[in-house]
Coordinates of C-alpha atoms and ligand atoms in Angstrom, one line a residue:
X22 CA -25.5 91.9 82.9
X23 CA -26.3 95.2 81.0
X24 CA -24.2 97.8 81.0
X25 CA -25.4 101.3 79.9
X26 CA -23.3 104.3 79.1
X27 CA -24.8 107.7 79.1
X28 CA -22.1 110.8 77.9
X29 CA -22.2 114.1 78.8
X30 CA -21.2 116.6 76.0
X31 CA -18.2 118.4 78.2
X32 CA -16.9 121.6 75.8
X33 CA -18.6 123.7 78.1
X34 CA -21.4 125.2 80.8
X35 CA -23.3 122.5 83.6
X36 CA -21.9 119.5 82.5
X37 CA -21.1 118.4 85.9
X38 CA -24.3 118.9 87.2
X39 CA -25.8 116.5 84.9
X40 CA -23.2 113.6 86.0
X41 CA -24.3 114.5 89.6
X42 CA -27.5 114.1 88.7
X43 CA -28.1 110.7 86.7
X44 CA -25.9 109.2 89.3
X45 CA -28.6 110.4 91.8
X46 CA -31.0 108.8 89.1
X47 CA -30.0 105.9 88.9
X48 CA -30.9 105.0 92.6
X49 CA -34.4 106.4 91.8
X50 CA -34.5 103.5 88.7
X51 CA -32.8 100.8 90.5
X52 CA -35.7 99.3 92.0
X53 CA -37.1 99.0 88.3
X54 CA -33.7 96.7 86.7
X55 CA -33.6 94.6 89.7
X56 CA -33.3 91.4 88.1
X57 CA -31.4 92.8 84.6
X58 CA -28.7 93.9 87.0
X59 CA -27.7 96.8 84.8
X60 CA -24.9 98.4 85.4
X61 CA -24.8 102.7 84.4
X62 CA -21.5 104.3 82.9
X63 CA -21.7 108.2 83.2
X64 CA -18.7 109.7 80.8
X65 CA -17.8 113.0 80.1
X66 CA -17.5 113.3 76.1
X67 CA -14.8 115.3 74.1
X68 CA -14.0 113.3 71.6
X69 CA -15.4 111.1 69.1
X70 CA -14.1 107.9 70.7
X71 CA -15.6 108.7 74.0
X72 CA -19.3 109.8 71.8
X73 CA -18.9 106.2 70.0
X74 CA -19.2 104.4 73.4
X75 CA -22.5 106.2 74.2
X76 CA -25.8 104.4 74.5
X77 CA -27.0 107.9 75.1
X78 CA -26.3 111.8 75.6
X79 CA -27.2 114.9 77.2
X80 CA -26.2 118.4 75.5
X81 CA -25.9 120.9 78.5
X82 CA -26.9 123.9 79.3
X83 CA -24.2 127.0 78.9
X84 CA -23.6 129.2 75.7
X85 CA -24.8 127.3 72.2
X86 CA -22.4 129.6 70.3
X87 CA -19.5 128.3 72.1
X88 CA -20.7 124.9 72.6
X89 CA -21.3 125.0 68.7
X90 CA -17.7 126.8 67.7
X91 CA -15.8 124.3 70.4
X92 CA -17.3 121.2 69.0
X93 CA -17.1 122.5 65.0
X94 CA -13.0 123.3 66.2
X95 CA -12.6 119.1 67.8
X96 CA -13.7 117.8 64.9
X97 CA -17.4 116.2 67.0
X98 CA -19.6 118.9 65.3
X99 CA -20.0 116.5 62.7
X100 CA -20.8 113.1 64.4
X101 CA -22.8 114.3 66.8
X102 CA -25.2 115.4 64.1
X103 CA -24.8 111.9 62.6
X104 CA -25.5 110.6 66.0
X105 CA -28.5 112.5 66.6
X106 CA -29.5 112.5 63.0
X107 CA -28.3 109.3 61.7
X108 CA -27.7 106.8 63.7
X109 CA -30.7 108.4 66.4
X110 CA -29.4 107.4 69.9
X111 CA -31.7 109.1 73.0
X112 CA -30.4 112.8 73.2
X113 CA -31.8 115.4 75.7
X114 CA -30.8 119.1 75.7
X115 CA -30.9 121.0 78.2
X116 CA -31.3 125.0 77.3
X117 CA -27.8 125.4 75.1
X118 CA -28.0 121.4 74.3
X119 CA -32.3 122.6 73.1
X120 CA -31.1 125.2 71.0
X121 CA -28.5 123.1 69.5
X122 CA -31.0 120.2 68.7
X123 CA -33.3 123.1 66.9
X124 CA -33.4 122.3 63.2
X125 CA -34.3 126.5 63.5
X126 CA -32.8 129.5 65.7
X127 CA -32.9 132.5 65.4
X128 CA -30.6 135.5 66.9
X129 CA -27.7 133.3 65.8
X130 CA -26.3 134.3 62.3
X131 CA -24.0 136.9 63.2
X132 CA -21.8 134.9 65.6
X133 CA -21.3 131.7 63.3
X134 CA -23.1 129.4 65.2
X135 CA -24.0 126.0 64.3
X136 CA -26.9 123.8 64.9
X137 CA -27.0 120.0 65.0
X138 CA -30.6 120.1 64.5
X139 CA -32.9 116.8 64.9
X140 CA -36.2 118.8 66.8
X141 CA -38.1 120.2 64.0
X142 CA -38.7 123.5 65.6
X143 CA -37.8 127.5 66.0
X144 CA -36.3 128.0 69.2
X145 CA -36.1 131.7 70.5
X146 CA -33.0 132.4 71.9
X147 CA -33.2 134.3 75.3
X148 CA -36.8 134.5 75.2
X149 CA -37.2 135.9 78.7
X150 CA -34.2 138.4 78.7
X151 CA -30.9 138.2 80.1
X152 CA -29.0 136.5 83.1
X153 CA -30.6 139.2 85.5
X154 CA -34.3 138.2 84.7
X155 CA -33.6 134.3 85.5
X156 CA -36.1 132.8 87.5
X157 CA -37.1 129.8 89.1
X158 CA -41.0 128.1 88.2
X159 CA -43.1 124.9 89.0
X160 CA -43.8 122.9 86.1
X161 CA -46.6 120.3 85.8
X162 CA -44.8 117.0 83.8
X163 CA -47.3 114.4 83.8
X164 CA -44.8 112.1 82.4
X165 CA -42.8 111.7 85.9
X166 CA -45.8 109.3 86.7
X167 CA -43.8 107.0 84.7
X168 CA -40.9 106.8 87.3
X169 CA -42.3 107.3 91.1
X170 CA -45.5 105.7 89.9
X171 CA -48.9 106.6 91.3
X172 CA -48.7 105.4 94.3
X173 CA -45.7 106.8 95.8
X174 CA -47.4 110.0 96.5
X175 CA -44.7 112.3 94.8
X176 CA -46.6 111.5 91.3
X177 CA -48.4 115.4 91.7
X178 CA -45.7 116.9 93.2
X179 CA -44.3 119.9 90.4
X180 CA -40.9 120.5 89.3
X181 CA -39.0 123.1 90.5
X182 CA -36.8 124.4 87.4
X183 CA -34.4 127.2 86.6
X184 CA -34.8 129.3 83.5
X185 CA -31.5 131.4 83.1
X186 CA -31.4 133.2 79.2
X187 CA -33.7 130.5 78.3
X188 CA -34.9 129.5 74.4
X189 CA -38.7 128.8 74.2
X190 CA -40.0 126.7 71.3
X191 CA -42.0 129.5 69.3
X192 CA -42.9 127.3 66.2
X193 CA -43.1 123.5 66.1
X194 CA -42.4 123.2 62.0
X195 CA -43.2 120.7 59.5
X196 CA -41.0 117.5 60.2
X197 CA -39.0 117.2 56.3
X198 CA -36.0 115.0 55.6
X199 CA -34.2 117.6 53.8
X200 CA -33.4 121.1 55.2
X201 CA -35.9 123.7 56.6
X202 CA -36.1 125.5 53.3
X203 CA -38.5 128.1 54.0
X204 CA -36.8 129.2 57.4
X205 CA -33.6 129.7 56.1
X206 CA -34.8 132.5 54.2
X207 CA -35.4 134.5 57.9
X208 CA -33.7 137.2 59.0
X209 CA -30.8 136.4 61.8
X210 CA -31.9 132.9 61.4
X211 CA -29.4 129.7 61.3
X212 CA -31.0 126.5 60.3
X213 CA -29.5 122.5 60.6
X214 CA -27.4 121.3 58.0
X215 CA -29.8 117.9 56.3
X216 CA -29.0 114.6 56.7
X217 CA -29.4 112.2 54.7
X218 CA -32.4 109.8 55.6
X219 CA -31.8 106.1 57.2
X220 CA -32.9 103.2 55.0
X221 CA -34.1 102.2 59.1
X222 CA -35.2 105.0 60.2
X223 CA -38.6 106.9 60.4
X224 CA -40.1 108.1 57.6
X225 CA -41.0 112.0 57.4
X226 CA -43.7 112.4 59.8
X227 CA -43.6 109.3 61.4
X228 CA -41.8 111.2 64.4
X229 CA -44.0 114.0 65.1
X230 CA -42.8 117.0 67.8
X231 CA -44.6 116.2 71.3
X232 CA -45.4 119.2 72.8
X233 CA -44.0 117.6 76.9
X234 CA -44.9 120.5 78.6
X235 CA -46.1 124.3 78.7
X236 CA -44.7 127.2 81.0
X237 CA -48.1 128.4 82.5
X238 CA -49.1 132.4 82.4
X239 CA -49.0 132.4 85.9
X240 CA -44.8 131.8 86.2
X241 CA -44.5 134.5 83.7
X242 CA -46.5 136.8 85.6
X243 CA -44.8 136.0 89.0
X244 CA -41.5 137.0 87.5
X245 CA -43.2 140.2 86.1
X246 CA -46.1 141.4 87.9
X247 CA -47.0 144.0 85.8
X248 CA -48.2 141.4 83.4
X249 CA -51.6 139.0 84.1
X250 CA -51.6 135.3 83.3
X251 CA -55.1 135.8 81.3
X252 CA -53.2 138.9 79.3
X253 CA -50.4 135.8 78.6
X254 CA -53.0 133.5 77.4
X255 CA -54.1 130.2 78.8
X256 CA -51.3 128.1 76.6
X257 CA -48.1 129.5 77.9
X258 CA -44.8 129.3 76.1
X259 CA -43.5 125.7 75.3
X260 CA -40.8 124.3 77.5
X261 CA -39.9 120.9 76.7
X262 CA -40.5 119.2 73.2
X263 CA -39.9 114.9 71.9
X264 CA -39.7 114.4 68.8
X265 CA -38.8 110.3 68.3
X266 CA -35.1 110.3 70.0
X267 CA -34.2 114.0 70.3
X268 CA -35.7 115.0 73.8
X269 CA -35.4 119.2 74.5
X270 CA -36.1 121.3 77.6
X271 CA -35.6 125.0 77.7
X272 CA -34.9 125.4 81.7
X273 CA -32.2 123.5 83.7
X274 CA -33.3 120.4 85.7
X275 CA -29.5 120.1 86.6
X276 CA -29.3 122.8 88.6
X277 CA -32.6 121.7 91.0
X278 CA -31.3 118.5 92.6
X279 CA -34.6 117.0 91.3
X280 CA -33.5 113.5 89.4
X281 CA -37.0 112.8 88.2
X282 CA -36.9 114.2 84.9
X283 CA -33.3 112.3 84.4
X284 CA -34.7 109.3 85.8
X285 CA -37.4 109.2 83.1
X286 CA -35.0 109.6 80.5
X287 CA -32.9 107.0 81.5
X288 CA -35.7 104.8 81.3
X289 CA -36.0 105.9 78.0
X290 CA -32.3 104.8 77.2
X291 CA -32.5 101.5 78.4
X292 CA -35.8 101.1 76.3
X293 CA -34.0 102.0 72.6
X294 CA -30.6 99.9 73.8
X295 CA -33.3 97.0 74.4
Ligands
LIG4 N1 -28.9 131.8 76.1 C1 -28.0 130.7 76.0 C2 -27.6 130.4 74.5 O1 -28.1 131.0 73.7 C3 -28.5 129.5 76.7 C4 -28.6 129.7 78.2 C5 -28.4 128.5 79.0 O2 -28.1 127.4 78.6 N2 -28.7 128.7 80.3 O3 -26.9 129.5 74.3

C-alpha cells in the first residue's frame, strides 16, 4: 500500500475548490494504480507540520500579496521556499500560487509582497485587466493525452478555463542558481530570494522552463472584439509553464469542474514519490 498526501496551501482564495477537485481526480487515475492500491490524502496546509507531510502541493488562486504577507506572518514563507527550492517536491500554482512560484513579478514592490520563486520567469500581474474583464477560453493541452489516453475519445476535447485578474508569463529568463540579478534592477519589480543549490539537485539549466501551453489570439479577441487574432499574433500569451518540479498556470482549472489537468499532475506526484 502507498499512501500519497497532496496539501493545499489554505491562507487564502479557492483552496477548497482544489480539494474538490483532486478528489474528483483521483477517480479519473484509479484505473491506472490498480494493483499499487494507493491510497490519496488531500490536506489543507497552514502550518509547517501539516507542509512536512506533503508528497505534494498546490498554491491557489486568490490575492498573491496576501497569500505572500499571511504566509511571511505563520512563519511557512520560509519553508515553502525550501520545499519548492530545496528539497523540490511537485508544486503547481494556480494564478496567485503562478505568481508566487515566479522568480520575477512585476506591479508588486509597493505592497511588500514576496515571492517564493522556483519558475524562472516574469509574470505580469493582471495582464488582462481587472475582475470585470474575466473570461472564460478553450485551451488546447496536448499533455491530457497522458490521462484519458487516446482512445477514450475525450483526448481532443479543449479545456474550458477561467482567467479572473490573471498573470501571463511575459519572459521565460535565464535558469541561474543565484538570484535574478539583472531583473531586480526593474522598476516595480520584486524578484525571489536565492537558494542555495542541492548537492542532488539539477544543475543550472538542466531544468529548462517548458512552455505547456499558449492562450490563442482568437480567446483574446472574443473577449474584445475590437481586437483581431492576426493583430495579436499567431503565438498568444503564455498560460501554463514546467520547469522540473514547479508546475504554473495562469487561469483557474478549479473553478471548471474539469479534473483532467489535476489528474495529470497527480500522476506526476506519484512519479517523483516513486
Ligand atoms: N491578480 C491576482 C494577484 O495578483 C491573482 C488573481 C487570481 O488568482 N485569480 O494575486
Amino acid at each position: 500500500m502507498t499512501s500519497i498526501t497532496i496539501g493545499v496551501l489554505a491562507l487564502q482564495g479557492a483552496f477548497s475548490e482544489h480539494l474538490q477537485l483532486l478528489q474528483q481526480a483521483s477517480d479519473l487515475v484509479a484505473n491506472d494504480y490498480q494493483d499499487q492500491q494507493l491510497q490519496w490524502h488531500f490536506i489543507e496546509v497552514r502550518k509547517v507540520e501539516e507542509l512536512d507531510r506533503c508528497d505534494g502541493l498546490i498554491l491557489p488562486g486568490g490575492e498573491s500579496t496576501t497569500i505572500s504577507l499571511v504566509a511571511a506572518r505563520s512563519g511557512i514563507l520560509e519553508p515553502l521556499r525550501e520545499y519548492v527550492k530545496v528539497s523540490r517536491k511537485p508544486v503547481w500554482g494556480t494564478c496567485a500560487g503562478l505568481i508566487l512560484l515566479a522568480e520575477s513579478a512585476n506591479r508588486t514592490k509597493a505592497t511588500g509582497q514576496e515571492l517564493l520563486g522556483g519558475l524562472d520567469v516574469r509574470v505580469n500581474r493582471n495582464h488582462f485587466g481587472r475582475q470585470v474583464e474575466s473570461f472564460e477560453a478553450e485551451l488546447d493541452l496536448p499533455f491530457l493525452k497522458e490521462v484519458v489516453g487516446p482512445d477514450s475519445g475525450t483526448d481532443k476535447q479543449p479545456f474550458r478555463s477561467v482567467f479572473i485578474r490573471a498573470p501571463v508569463v511575459e519572459k521565460i529568463l535565464e535558469p541561474q542558481s543565484g538570484i535574478q540579478e539583472a531583473q531586480s534592477q526593474l522598476a516595480d519589480t520584486v524578484v525571489a530570494p536565492s537558494k542555495a543549490a542541492t548537492t542532488t539537485g539539477p544543475k543550472v539549466g538542466e531544468w529548462p522552463v517548458e512552455v505547456m501551453c499558449r492562450l490563442p489570439g482568437r480567446a483574446k479577441a472574443l473577449r474584445d472584439r475590437e481586437v483581431t487574432a492576426s493583430e495579436i499574433g499567431e503565438e498568444g500569451d503564455i498560460v501554463a509553464v514546467r520547469q522540473g518540479n514547479v508546475f504554473g498556470t495562469s487561469f483557474h482549472p478549479e473553478l471548471t469542474g474539469d479534473a483532467r489537468i489535476h489528474a495529470w499532475w497527480m500522476k506526476q506526484v506519484v512519479q517523483s514519490v516513486q
